[in-house]
Tab-separated table of C-alpha atoms and ligand atoms in Angstrom:
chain	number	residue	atom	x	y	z
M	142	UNK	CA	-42.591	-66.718	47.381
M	143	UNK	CA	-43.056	-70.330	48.196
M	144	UNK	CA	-39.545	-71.040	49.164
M	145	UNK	CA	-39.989	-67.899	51.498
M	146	UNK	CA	-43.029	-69.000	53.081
M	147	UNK	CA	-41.458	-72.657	53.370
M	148	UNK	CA	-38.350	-71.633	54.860
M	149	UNK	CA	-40.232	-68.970	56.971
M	150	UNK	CA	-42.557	-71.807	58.698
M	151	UNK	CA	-39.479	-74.496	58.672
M	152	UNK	CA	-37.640	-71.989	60.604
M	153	UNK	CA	-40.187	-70.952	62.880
M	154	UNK	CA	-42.254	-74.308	63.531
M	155	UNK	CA	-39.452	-77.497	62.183
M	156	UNK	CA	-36.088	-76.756	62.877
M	157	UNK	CA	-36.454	-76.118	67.359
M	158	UNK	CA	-37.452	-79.241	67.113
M	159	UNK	CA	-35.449	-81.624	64.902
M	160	UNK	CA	-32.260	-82.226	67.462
M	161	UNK	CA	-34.542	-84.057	69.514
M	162	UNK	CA	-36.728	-85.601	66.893
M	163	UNK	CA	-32.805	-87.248	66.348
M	164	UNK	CA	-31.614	-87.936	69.582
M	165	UNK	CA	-35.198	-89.369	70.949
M	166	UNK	CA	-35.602	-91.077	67.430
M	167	UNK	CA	-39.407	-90.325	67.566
M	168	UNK	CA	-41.835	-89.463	64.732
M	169	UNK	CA	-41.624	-84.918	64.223
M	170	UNK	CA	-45.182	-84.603	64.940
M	171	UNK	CA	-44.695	-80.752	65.055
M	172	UNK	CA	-43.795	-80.762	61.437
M	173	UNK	CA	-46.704	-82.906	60.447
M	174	UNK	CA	-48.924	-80.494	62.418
M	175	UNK	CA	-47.356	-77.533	60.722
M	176	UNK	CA	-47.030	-78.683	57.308
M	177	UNK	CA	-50.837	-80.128	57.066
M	178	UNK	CA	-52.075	-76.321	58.837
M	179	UNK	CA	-50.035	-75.478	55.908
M	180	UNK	CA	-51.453	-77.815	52.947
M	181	UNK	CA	-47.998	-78.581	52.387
M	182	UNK	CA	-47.644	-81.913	53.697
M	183	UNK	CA	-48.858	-83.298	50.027
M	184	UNK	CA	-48.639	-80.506	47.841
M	185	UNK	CA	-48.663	-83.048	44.772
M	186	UNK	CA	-52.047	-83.842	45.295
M	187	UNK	CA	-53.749	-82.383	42.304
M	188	UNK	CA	-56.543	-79.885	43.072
M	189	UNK	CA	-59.286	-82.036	41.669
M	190	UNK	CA	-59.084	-84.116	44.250
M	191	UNK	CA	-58.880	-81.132	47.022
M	192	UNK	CA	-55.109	-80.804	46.734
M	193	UNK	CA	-53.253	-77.666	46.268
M	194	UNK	CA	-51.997	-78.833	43.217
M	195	UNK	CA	-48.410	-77.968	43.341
M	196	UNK	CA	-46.378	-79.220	40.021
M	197	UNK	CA	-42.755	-81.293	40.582
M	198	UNK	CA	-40.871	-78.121	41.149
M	199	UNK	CA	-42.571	-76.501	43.661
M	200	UNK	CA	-42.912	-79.728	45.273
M	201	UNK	CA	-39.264	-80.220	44.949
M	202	UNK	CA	-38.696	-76.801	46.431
M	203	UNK	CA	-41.136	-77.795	49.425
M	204	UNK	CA	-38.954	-80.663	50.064
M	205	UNK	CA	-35.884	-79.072	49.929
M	206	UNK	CA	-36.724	-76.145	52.499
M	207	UNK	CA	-38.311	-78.503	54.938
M	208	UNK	CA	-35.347	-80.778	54.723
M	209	UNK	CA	-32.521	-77.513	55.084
M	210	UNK	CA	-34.432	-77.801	58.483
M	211	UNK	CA	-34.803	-81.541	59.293
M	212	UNK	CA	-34.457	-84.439	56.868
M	213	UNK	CA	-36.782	-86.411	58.840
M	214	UNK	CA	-39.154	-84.179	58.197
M	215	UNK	CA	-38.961	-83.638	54.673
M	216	UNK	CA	-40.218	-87.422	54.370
M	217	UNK	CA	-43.360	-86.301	54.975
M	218	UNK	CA	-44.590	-84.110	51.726
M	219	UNK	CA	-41.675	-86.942	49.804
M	220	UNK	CA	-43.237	-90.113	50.816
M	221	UNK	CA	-46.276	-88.753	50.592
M	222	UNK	CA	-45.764	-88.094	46.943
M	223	UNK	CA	-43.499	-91.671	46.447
M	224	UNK	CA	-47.123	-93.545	48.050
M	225	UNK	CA	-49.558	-91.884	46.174
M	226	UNK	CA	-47.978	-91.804	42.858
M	227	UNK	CA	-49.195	-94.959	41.609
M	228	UNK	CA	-52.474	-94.338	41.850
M	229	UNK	CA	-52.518	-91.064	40.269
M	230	UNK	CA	-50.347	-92.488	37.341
M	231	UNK	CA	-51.742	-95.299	37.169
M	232	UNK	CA	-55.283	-95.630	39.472
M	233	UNK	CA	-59.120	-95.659	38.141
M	234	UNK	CA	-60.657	-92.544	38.978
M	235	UNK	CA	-62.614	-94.189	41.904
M	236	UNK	CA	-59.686	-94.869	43.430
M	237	UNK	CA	-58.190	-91.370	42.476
M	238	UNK	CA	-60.820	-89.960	44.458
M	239	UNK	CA	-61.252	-92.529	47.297
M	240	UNK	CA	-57.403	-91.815	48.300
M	241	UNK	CA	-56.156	-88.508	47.022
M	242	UNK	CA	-59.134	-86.775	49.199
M	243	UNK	CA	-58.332	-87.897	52.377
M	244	UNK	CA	-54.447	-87.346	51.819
M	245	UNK	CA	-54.837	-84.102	50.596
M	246	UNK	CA	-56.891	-83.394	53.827
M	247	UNK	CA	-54.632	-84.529	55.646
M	248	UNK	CA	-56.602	-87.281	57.065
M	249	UNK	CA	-54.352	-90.136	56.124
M	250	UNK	CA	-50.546	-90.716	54.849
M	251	UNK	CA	-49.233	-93.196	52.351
M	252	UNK	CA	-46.464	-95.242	52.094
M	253	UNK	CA	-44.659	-97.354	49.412
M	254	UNK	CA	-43.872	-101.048	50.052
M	255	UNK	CA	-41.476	-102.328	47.035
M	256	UNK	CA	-38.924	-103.795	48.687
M	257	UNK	CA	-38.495	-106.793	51.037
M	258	UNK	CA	-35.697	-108.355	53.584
M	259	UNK	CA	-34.504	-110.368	50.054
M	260	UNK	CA	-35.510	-108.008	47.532
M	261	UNK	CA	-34.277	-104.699	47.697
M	262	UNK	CA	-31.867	-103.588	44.387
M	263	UNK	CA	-33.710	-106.428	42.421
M	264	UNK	CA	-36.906	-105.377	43.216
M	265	UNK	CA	-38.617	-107.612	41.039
M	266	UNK	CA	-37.543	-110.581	42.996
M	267	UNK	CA	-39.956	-110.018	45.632
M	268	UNK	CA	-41.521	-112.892	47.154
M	269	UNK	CA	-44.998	-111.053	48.576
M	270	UNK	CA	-48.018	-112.419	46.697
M	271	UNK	CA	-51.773	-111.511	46.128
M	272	UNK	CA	-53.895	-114.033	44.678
M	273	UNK	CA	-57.270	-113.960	43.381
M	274	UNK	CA	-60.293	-115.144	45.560
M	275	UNK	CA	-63.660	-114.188	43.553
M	276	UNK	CA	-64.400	-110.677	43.579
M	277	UNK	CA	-60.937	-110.322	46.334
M	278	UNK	CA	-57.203	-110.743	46.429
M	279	UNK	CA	-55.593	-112.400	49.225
M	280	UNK	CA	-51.820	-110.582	50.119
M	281	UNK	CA	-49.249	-112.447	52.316
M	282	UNK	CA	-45.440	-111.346	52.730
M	283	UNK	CA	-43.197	-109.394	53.990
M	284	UNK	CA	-42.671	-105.648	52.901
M	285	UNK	CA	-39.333	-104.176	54.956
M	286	UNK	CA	-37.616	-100.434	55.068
M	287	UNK	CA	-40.804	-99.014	54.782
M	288	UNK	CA	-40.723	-95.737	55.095
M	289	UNK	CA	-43.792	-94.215	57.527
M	290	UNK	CA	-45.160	-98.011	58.338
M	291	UNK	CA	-47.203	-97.555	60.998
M	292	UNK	CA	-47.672	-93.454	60.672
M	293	UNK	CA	-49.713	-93.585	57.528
M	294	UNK	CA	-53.024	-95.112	56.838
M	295	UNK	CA	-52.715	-95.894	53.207
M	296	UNK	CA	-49.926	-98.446	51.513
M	297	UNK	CA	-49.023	-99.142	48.394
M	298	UNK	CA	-48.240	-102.261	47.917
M	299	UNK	CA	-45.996	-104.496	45.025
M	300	UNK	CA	-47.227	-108.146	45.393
M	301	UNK	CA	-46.796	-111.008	42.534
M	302	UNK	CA	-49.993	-111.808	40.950
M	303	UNK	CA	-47.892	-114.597	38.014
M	304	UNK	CA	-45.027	-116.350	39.526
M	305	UNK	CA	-44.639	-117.020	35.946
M	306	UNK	CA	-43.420	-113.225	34.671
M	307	UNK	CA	-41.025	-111.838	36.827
M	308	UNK	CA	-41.023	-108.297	36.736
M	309	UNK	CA	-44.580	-108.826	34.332
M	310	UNK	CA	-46.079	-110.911	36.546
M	311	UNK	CA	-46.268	-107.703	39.678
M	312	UNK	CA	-49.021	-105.792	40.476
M	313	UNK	CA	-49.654	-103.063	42.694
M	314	UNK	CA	-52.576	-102.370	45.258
M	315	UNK	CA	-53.566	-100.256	47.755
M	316	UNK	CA	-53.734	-101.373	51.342
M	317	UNK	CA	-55.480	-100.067	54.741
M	318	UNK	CA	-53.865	-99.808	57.624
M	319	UNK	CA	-56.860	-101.093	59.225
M	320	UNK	CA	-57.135	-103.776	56.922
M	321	UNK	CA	-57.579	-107.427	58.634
M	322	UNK	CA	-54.113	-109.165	58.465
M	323	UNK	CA	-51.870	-106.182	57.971
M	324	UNK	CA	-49.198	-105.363	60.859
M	325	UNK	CA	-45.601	-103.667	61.894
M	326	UNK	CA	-42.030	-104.852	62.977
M	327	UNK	CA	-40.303	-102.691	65.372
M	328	UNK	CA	-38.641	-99.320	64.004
M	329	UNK	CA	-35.519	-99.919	62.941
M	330	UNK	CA	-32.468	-98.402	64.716
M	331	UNK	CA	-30.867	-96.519	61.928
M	332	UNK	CA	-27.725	-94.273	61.376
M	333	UNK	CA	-29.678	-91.116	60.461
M	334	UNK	CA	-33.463	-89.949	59.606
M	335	UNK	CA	-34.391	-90.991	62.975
M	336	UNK	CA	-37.359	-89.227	62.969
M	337	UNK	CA	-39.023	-90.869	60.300
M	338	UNK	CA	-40.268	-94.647	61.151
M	339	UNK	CA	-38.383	-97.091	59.314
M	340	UNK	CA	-40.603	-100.638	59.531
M	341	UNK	CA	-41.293	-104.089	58.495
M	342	UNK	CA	-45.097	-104.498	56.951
M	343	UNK	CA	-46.592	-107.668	57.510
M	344	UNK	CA	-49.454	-108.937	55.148
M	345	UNK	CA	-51.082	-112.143	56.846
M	346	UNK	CA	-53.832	-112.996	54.441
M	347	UNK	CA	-54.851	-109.125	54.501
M	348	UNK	CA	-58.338	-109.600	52.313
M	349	UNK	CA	-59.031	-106.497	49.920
M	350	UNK	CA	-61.596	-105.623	46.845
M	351	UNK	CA	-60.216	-106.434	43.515
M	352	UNK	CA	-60.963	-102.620	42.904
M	353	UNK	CA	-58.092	-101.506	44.869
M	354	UNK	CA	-55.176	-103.120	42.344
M	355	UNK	CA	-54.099	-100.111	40.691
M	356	UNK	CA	-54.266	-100.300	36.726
M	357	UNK	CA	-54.195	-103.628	35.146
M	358	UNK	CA	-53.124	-107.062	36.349
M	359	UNK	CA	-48.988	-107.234	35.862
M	360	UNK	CA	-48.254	-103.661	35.328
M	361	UNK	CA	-47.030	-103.018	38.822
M	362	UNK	CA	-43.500	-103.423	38.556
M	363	UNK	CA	-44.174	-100.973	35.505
M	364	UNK	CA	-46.072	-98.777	37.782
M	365	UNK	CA	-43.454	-98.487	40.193
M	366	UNK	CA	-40.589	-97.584	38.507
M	367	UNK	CA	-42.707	-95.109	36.242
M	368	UNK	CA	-43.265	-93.716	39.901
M	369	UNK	CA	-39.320	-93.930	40.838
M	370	UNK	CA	-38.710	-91.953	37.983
M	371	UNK	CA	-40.528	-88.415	38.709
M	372	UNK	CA	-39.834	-89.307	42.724
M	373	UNK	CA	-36.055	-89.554	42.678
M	374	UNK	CA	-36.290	-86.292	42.090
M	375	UNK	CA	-37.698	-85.475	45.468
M	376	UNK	CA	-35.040	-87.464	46.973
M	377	UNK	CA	-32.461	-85.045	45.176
M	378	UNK	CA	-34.653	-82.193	46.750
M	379	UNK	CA	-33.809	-83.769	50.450
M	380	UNK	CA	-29.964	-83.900	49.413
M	381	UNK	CA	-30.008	-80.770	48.571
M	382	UNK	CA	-31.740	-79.219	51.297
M	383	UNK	CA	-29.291	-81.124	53.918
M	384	UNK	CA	-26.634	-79.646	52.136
M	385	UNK	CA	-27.756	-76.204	52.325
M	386	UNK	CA	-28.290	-76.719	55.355
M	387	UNK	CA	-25.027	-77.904	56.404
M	388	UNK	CA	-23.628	-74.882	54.316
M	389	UNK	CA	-25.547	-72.572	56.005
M	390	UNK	CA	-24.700	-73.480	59.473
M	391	UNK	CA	-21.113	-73.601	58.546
M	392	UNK	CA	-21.126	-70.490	56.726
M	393	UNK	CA	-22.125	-68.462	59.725
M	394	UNK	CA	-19.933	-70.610	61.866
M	395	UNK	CA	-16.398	-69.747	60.361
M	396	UNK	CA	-17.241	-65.869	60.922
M	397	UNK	CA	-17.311	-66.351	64.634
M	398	UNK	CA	-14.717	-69.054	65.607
M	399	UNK	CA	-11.596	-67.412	65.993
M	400	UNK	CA	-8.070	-68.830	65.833
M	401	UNK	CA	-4.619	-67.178	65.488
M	402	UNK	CA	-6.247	-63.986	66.566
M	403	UNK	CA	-8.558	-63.971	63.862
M	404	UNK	CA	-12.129	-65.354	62.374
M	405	UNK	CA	-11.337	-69.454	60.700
M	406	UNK	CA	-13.239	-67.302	57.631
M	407	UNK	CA	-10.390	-65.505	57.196
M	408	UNK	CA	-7.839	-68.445	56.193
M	409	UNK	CA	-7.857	-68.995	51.942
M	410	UNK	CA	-8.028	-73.300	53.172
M	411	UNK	CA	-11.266	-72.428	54.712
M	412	UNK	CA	-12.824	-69.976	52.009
M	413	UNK	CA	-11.602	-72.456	49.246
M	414	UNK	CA	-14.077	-75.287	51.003
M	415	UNK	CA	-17.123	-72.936	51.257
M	416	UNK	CA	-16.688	-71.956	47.801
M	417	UNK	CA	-16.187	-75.837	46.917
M	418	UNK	CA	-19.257	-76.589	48.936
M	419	UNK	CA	-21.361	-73.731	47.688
M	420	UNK	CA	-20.597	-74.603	44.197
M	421	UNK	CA	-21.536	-78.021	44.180
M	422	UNK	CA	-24.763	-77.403	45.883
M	423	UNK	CA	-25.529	-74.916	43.317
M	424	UNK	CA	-24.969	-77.964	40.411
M	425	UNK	CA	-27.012	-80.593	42.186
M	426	UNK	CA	-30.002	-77.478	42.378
M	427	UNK	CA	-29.950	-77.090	38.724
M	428	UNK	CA	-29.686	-81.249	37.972
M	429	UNK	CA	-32.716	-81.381	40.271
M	430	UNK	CA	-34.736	-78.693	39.252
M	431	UNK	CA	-34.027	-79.507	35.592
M	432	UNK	CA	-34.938	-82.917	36.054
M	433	UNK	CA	-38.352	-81.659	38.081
M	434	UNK	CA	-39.288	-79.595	34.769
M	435	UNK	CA	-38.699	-82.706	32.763
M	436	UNK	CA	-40.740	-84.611	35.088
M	437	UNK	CA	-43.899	-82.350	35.011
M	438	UNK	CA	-43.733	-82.526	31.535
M	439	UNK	CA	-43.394	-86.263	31.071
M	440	UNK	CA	-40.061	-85.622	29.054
M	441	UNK	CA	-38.424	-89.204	27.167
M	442	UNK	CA	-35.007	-88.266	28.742
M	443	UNK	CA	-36.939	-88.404	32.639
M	444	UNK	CA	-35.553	-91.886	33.470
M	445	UNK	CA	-31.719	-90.733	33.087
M	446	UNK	CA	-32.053	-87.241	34.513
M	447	UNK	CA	-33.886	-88.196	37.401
M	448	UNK	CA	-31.346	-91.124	38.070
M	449	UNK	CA	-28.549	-88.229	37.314
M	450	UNK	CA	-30.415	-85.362	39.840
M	451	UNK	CA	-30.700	-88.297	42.370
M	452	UNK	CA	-27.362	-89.568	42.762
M	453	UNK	CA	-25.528	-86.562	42.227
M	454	UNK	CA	-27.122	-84.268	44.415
M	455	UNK	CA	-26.993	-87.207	47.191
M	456	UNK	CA	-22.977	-87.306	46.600
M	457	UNK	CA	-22.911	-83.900	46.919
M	458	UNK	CA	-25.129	-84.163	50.091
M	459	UNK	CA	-22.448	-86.479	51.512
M	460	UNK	CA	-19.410	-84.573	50.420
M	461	UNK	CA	-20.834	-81.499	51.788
M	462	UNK	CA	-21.819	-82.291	55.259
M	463	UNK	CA	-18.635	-84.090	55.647
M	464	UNK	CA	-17.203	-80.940	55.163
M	465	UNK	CA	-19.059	-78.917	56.885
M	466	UNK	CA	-17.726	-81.369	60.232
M	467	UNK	CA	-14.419	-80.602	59.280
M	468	UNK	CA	-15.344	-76.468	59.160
M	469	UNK	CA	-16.349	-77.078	62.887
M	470	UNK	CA	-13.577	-79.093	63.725
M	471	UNK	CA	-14.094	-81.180	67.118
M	472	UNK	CA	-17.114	-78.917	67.858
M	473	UNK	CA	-18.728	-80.625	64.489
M	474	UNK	CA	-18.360	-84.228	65.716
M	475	UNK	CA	-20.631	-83.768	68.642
M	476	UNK	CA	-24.292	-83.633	69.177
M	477	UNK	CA	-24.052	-79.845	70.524
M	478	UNK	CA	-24.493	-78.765	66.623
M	479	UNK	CA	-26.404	-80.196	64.171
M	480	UNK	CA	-24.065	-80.265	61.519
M	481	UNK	CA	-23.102	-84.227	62.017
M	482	UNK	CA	-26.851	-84.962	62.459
M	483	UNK	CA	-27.244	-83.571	58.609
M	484	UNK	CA	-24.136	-85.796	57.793
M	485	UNK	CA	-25.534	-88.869	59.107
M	486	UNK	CA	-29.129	-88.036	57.586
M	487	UNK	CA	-27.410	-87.115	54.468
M	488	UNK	CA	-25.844	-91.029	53.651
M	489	UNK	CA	-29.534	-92.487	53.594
M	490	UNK	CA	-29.974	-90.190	50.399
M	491	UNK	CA	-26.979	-92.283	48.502
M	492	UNK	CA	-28.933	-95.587	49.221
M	493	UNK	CA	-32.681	-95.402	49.043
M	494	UNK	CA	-34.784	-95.014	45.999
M	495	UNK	CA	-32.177	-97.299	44.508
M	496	UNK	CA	-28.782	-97.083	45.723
M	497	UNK	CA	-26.140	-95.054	43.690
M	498	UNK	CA	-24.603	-98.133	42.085
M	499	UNK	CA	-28.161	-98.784	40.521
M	500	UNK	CA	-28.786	-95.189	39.896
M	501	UNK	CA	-25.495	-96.040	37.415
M	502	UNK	CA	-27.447	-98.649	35.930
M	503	UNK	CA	-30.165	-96.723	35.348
M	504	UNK	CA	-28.387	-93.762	33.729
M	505	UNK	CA	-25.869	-96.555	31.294
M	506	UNK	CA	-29.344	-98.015	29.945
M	507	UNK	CA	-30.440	-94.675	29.271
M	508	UNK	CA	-27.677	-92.375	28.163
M	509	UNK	CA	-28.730	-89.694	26.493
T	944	LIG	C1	-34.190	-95.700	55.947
T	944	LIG	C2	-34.694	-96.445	54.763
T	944	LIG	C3	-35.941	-96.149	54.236
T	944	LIG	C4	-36.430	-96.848	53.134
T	944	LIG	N1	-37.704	-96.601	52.678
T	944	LIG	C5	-38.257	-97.435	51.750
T	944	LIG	C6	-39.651	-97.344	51.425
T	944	LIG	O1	-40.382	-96.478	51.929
T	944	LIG	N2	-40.164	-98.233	50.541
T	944	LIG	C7	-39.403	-99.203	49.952
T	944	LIG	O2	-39.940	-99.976	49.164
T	944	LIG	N3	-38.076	-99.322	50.254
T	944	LIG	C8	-37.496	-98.466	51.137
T	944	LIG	N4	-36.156	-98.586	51.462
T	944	LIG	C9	-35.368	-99.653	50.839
T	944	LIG	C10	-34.263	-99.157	49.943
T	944	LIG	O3	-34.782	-98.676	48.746
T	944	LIG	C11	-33.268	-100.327	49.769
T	944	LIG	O4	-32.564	-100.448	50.996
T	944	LIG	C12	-32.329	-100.113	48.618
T	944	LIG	O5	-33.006	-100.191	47.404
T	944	LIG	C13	-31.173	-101.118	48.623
T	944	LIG	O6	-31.620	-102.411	48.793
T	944	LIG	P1	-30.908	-103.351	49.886
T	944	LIG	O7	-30.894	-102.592	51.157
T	944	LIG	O8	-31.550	-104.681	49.871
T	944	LIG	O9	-29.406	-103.464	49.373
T	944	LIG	P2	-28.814	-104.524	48.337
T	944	LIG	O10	-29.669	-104.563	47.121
T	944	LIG	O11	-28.567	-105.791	49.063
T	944	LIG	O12	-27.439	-103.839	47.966
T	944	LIG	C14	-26.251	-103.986	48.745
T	944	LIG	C15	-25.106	-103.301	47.990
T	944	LIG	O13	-24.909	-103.942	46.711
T	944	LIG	C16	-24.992	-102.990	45.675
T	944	LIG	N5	-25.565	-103.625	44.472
T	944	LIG	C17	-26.699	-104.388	44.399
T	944	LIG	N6	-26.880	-104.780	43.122
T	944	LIG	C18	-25.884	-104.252	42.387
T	944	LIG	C19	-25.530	-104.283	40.992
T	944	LIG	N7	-26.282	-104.936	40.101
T	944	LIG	N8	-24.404	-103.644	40.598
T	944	LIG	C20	-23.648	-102.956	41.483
T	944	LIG	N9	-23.933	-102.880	42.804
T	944	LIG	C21	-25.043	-103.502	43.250
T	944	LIG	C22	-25.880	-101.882	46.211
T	944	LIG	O14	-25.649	-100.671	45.517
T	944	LIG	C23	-25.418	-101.829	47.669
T	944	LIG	O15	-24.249	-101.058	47.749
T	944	LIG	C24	-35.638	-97.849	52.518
T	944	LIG	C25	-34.366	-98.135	53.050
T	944	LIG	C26	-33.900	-97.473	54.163
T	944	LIG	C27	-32.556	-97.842	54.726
């Protein structure tokens, strides 16, 4: 029923609108609109806090049907999730409330701000730095690729509070968009996910209450990789939705283009790709929604199969929208069909959240 209604309102109120969310690279307001009418633009959000509560598989399913429409979009109920996530895993219950009402409401998004222009697979060598000022923290640095800088209202933010600890020394905080000090860099010009502002966040002695660090002093870094873990999932969601997607399209595609005086769906070559296609998009769903069951229950394996879900489902995102050009032939490499918009959108899905390689990292420290 929820994938219905999903696909039903991504149908009717996303998709018309995400080939020019692409080619005028500009934020899909129309699915922010429809997904908050909807309470489905953070369906995490438990319902404590006013939220509707949804567990990591229907939130993975939300993702997934909103991307089959427009990847973009789907970055809204994901980062969402990947901004918040600290504080529920980790926040007081002031801050719980403070910042889980209004997002549920839809009165403000988050964002996550781990990585920086010299930090990005080692994480923990980030340079941005809070220190303490009486009953305050003072943050200053540089937060880049951030994902909805600008859009939301909430950020949480990875600063070092020990120079002295590495990875020990981080901790985490939330910061206000309207918060003295904080700013943006100019949207970054990228290959795919146009839609979705891609931005520098600059911290210039941005003043907040020592009640906004989430948890305790130093276990930030913890924090957010504890958070990576349940949201790589999401990010295998958006994979897998652009590949349906791209299946979909190309599916009803080869039934109408004729050649040699008969439908392309006709010829074994093309049937053998569908069938290729179909069946690798059917293994990445069961990785992901596997790995979203282990996630809602806090399993110890979490850390390898969401690392797994991830990276495979984002190959297969990649292998299957490349194909899916190829089904259209020359008609697939131009902007008259969407099917090489949900190949370019697709290759973001191999990078962020960790990039495959470290994905492989993740998964050799933690084979089952
Ligand atoms: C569109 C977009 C949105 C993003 N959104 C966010 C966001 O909202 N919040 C956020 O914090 N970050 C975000 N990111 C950042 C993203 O997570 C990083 O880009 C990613 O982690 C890779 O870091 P990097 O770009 O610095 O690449 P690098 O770390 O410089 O990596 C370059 C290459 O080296 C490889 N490599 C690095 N180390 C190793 C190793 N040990 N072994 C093998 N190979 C290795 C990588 O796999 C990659 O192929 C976003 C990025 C993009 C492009």
């Amino acid at each position: 029923m929820l994938r219905d209604a999903v696909r039903s309102l991504a149908d009717a109120k996303i998709a018309p609108y995400a080939a020019a969310v692409d080619e005028e690279a500009r934020f899909p307001q129309e699915a922010l609109d429809a997904l908050t009418a909807n309470d489905l633009h953070a369906v995490h959000v438990p319902e404590e806090y006013g939220g509707a509560g949804a567990d990591a598989l229907a939130t993975v399913i939300v993702i997934e049907e909103v991307a089959r429409a427009c990847a973009s979009s789907s970055l809204i109920p994901a980062v969402n999730k990947l901004g918040s996530l600290p504080v529920i895993l980790s926040g007081s219950e002031e801050l719980k409330k403070k910042y889980m009402t209004p997002l549920a409401k839809g009165d403000g998004m988050f964002s996550y701000c781990l990585s920086e222009p010299d930090a990005g697979s080692d994480a923990a060598g980030m340079k941005t730095k809070a220190v303490r000022d009486g009953d305050h923290w003072i943050l200053n640095g540089v937060k880049r690729w951030i994902t909805n800088a600008g859009v939301s209202e909430y950020y949480t933010v990875m600063a070092v509070t020990d120079p002295t600890k590495r990875s020990k020394g981080i901790s985490a905080f939330v910061v206000e968009k309207s918060d003295e000090g904080v700013s943006f860099g100019a949207p970054e010009k990228k290959l795919g996910i146009k839609g979705s502002p891609t931005r520098e966040v600059y911290l210039d002695n941005v003043r907040i209450p020592a009640d906004r660090m989430i948890g305790e002093e130093g276990t930030g870094f913890a924090t957010a990789m504890k958070t990576l873990d349940h949201t790589r999932i999401t990010i295998a969601a958006q994979a897998l939705g652009i590949a349906q997607g791209a299946l979909d399209y190309a599916k009803g595609y080869v039934k109408e283009r004729k050649q040699f005086g008969k439908p392309i769906a006709d010829f074994q070559g093309i049937q053998f790709m569908l069938a290729d296609m179909a069946m690798k998009i059917e293994a990445a769903r069961q990785l992901t929604y596997a790995a979203a069951a282990k996630s809602e229950r806090g399993d110890s394996d979490l850390t390898f199969q969401g690392a797994a879900a991830k990276c495979f489902a984002s190959d297969v995102a990649m292998e299957v929208t490349t194909d899916a050009v190829q089904l259209l032939g020359g008609y697939g490499y131009t902007r008259d069909y969407p099917v090489e918009r949900m190949m370019r959108d697709a290759k973001i899905t191999q990078i962020y959240e960790g990039t495959n390689q470290v994905q492989r990292i993740v998964m050799a420290r933690n084979l089952p």
